[in-house]
Coordinates of C-alpha atoms in Angstrom, one line a residue:
X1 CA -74.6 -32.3 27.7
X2 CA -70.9 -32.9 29.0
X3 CA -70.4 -34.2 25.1
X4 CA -71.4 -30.7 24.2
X5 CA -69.4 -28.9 26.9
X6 CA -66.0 -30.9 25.5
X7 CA -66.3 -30.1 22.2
X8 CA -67.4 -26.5 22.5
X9 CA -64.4 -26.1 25.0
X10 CA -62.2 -28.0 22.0
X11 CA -63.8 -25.4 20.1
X12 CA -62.8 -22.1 21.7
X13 CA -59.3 -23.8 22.6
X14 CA -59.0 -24.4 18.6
X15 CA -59.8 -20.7 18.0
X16 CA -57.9 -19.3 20.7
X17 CA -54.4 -21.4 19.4
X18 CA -55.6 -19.9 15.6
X19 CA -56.1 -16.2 17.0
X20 CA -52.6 -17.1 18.9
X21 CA -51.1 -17.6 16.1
X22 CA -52.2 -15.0 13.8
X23 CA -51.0 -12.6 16.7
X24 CA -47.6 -14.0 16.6
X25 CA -47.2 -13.9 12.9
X26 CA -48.7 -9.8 13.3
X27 CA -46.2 -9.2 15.7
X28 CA -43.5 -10.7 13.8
X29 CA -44.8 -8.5 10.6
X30 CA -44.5 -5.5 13.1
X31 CA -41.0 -6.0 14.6
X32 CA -39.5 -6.7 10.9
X33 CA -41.3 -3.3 9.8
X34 CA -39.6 -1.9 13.0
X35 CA -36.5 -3.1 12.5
X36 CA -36.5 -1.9 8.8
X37 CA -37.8 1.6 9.3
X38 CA -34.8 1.7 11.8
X39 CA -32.5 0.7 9.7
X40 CA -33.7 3.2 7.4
X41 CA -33.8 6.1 9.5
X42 CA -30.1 4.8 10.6
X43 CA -28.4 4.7 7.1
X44 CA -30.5 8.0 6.0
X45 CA -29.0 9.8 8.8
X46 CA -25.8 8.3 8.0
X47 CA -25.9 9.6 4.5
X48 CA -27.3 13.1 5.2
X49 CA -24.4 13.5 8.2
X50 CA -21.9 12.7 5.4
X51 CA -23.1 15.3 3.1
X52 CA -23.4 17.9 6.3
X53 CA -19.4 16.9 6.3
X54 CA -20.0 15.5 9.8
X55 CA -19.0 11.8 8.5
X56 CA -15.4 12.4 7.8
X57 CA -12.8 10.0 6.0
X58 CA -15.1 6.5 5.8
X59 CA -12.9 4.3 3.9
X60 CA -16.1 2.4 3.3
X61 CA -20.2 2.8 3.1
X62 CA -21.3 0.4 6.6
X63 CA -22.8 -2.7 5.3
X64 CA -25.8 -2.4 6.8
X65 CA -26.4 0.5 4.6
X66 CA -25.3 -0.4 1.2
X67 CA -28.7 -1.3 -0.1
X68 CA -29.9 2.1 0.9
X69 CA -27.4 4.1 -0.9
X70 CA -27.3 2.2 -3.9
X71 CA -31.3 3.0 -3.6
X72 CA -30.4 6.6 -3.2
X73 CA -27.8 7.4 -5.9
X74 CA -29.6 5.6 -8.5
X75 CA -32.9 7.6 -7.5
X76 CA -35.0 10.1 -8.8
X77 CA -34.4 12.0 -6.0
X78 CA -30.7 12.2 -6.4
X79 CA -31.5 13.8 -9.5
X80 CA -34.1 16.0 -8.4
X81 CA -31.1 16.9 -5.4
X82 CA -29.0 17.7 -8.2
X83 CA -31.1 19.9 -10.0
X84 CA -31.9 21.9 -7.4
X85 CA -28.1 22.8 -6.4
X86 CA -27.9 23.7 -10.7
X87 CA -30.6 25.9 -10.0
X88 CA -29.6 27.2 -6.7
X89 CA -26.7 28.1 -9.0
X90 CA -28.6 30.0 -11.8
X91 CA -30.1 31.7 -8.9
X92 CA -26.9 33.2 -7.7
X93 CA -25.5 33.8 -10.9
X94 CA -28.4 35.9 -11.7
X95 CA -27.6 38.5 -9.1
X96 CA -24.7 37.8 -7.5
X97 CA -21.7 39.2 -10.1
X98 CA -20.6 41.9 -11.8
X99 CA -19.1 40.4 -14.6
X100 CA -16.6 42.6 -15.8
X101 CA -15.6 40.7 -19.2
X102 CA -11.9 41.2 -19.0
X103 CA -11.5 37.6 -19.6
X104 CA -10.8 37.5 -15.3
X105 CA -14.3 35.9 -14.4
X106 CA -14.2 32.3 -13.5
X107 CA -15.7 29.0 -12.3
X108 CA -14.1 26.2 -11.2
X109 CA -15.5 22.4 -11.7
X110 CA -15.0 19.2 -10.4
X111 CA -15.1 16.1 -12.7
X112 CA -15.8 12.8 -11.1
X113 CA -19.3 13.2 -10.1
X114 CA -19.9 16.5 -10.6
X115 CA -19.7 16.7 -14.4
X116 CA -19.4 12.8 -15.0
X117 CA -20.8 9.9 -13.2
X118 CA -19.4 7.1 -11.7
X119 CA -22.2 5.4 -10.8
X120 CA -21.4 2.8 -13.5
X121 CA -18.2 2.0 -11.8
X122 CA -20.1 1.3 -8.4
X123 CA -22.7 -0.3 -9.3
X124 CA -19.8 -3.0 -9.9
X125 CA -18.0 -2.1 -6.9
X126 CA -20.9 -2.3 -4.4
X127 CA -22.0 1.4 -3.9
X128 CA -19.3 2.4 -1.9
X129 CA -19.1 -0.7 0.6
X130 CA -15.9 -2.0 -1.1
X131 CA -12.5 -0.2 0.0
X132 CA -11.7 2.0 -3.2
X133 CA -9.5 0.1 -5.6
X134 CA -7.3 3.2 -7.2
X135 CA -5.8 0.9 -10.2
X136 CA -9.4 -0.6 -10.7
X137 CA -10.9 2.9 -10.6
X138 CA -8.3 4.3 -12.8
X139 CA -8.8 1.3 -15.6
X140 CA -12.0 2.2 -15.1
X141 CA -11.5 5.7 -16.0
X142 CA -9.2 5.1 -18.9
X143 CA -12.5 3.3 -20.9
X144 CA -13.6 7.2 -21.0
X145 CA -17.3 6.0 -20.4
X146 CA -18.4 7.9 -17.9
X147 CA -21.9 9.4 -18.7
X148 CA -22.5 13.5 -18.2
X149 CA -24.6 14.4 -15.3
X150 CA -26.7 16.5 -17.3
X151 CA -28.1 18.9 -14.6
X152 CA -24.3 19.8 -14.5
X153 CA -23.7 19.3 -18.4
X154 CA -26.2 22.3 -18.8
X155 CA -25.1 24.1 -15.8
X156 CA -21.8 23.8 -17.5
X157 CA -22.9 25.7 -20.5
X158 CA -25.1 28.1 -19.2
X159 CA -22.2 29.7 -17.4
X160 CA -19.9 29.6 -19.8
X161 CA -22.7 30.7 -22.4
X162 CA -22.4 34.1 -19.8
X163 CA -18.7 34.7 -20.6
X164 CA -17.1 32.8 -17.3
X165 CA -14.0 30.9 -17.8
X166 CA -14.4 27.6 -16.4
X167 CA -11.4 25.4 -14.9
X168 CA -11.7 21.7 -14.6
X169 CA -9.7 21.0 -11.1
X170 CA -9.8 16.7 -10.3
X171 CA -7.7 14.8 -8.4
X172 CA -7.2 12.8 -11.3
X173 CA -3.7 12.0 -12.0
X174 CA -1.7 13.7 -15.4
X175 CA -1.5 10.5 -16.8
X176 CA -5.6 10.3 -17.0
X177 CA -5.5 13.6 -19.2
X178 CA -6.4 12.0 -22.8
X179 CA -8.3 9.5 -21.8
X180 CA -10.6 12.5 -19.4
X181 CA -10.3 14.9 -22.2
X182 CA -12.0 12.3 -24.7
X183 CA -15.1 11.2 -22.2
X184 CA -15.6 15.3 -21.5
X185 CA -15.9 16.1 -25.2
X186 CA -17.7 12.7 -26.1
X187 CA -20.6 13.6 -23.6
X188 CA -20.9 17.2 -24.7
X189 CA -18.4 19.0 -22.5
X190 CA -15.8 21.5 -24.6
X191 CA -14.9 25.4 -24.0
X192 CA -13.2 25.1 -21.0
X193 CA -9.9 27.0 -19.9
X194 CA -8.3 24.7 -18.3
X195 CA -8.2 20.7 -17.0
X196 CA -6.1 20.6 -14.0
X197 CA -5.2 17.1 -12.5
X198 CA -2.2 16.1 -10.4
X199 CA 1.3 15.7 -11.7
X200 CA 3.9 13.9 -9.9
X201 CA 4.6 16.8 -7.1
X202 CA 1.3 16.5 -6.3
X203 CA 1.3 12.5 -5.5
X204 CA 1.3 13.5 -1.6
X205 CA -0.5 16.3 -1.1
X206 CA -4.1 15.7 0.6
X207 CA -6.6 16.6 -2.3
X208 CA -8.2 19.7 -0.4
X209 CA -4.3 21.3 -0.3
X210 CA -3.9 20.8 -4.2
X211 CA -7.2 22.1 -5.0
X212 CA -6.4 24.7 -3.0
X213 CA -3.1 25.4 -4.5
X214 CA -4.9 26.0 -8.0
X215 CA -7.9 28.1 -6.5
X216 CA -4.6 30.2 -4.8
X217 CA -2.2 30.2 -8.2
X218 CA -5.6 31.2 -10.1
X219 CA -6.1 34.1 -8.1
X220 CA -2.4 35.6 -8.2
X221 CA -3.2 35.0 -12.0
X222 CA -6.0 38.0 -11.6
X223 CA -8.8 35.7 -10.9
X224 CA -12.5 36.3 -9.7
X225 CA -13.5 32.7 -8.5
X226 CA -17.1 33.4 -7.9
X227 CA -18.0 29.7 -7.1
X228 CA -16.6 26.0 -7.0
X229 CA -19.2 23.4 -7.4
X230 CA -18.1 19.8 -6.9
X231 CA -19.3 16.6 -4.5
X232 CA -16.5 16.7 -2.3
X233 CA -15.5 18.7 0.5
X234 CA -11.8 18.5 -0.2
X235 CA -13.4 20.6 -2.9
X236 CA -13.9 23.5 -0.9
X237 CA -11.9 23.6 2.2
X238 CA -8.7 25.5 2.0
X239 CA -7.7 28.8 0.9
X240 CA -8.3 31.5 -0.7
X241 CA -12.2 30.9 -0.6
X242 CA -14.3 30.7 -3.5
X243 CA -16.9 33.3 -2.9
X244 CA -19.4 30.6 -3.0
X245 CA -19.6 26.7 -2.7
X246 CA -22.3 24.1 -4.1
X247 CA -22.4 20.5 -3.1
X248 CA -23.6 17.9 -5.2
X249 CA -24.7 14.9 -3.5
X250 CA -22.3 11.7 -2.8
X251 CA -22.1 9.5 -0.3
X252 CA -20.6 6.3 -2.4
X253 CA -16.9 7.4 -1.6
X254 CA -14.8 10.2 0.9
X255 CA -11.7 12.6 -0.4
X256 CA -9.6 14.1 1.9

């Protein structure tokens, strides 16, 4: 009998220790789940608060949140993000303007991830949490290799297709001219008015007070700007106003 006793008590011992540890290796599981869905809600809020323009002049992505944007930008819904600011574009367009067909209608682009990607580059460059390399971005640049964003290459058309003169405005430098010219035309980009990029009196100037400057000589020119779209704020900000703004999604890199 007291045999029996011992080894039933070795028994439930044994299975308690086992039950132990399978609780021990559950509540590991759940705490690493935790901490992941944490550190996804963190760098998701992160991301949405730079595209809100609340995130201001990062030099680089935190590191704790590369993985997520590299997840993000190479996404389908980055794309389907995209697409719906093209279409929330066709939407204006549709009622917005009274296109008067004096050759005075116009749109302005940007170019680095608006009409071409960069993604290419950064996927190299670690999605944003390397400090941006100017001389490696512009060798980059001068392969002319960038692929077309094609919710933007058709946007692109569409509204040219309705008798708008488009305007290129980057914060490219001049000396990137032939080199952009050839990747635009090579990934189906051509009809545009003009390609403005930054000469040498514009080496200082904070990008938002050049773009600005065009958007302001365009208008003395007779202009009707009736929208901007581009992924940057330095895009927008600045006068005269466009009479409408679209943002395209980035939050690899920051342009002041």
């Amino acid at each position: 009998m007291a045999r029996n006793s011992v080894l039933i008590l070795a028994f439930t011992s044994l299975c308690i220790a086992s039950a132990l540890a399978d609780w021990n290796i559950l509540t590991q599981r759940i705490r690493r789940h935790a901490v992941k869905d944490s550190l996804k809600t963190y760098c998701e809020s992160w991301r949405i608060n730079v595209e809100l323009n609340n995130i201001r002049e990062f030099e680089v992505v935190p590191q704790e949140c590369i993985d997520h944007i590299k997840k993000y930008m190479t996404s389908s819904q980055y794309k389907a993000d995209s697409q719906r600011a093209a279409e929330e574009v066709k939407l204006y367009l549709s009622g917005c303007c009274s296109l008067a067909g004096d050759g005075k209608d116009a749109w302005i682009f940007d170019v680095d991830d608006t009409l071409l990607s960069t993604i290419p580059y950064f996927k190299k460059h670690g999605f944003g949490g390397e400090r941006l390399n100017a001389s490696s971005w512009e060798a980059w640049m001068k392969e002319s290799k960038a692929p077309a964003l094609e919710h933007t290459l058709n946007l692109f058309h569409e509204i040219k297709n309705r008798g708008v003169k488009i305007f290129l405005v980057s914060s490219r430098r001049e000396s990137l001219r032939s080199y952009t010219v050839d990747n635009l035309i090579h990934v189906g980009y051509h009809g545009w008015a003009s390609l403005e990029l930054r000469g040498l009196e514009d080496e200082y100037k904070k990008v938002q007070q050049y773009k600005a400057q065009v958007r302001k000589r365009l208008v003395k020119e007779g202009y009707r700007i009736w929208g901007v779209v581009g992924d940057q704020w330095s895009s927008f900000e600045g006068l005269p106003k466009p009479k409408r703004t679209f943002k395209l999604p980035n939050s690899m890199y920051y342009l002041s």
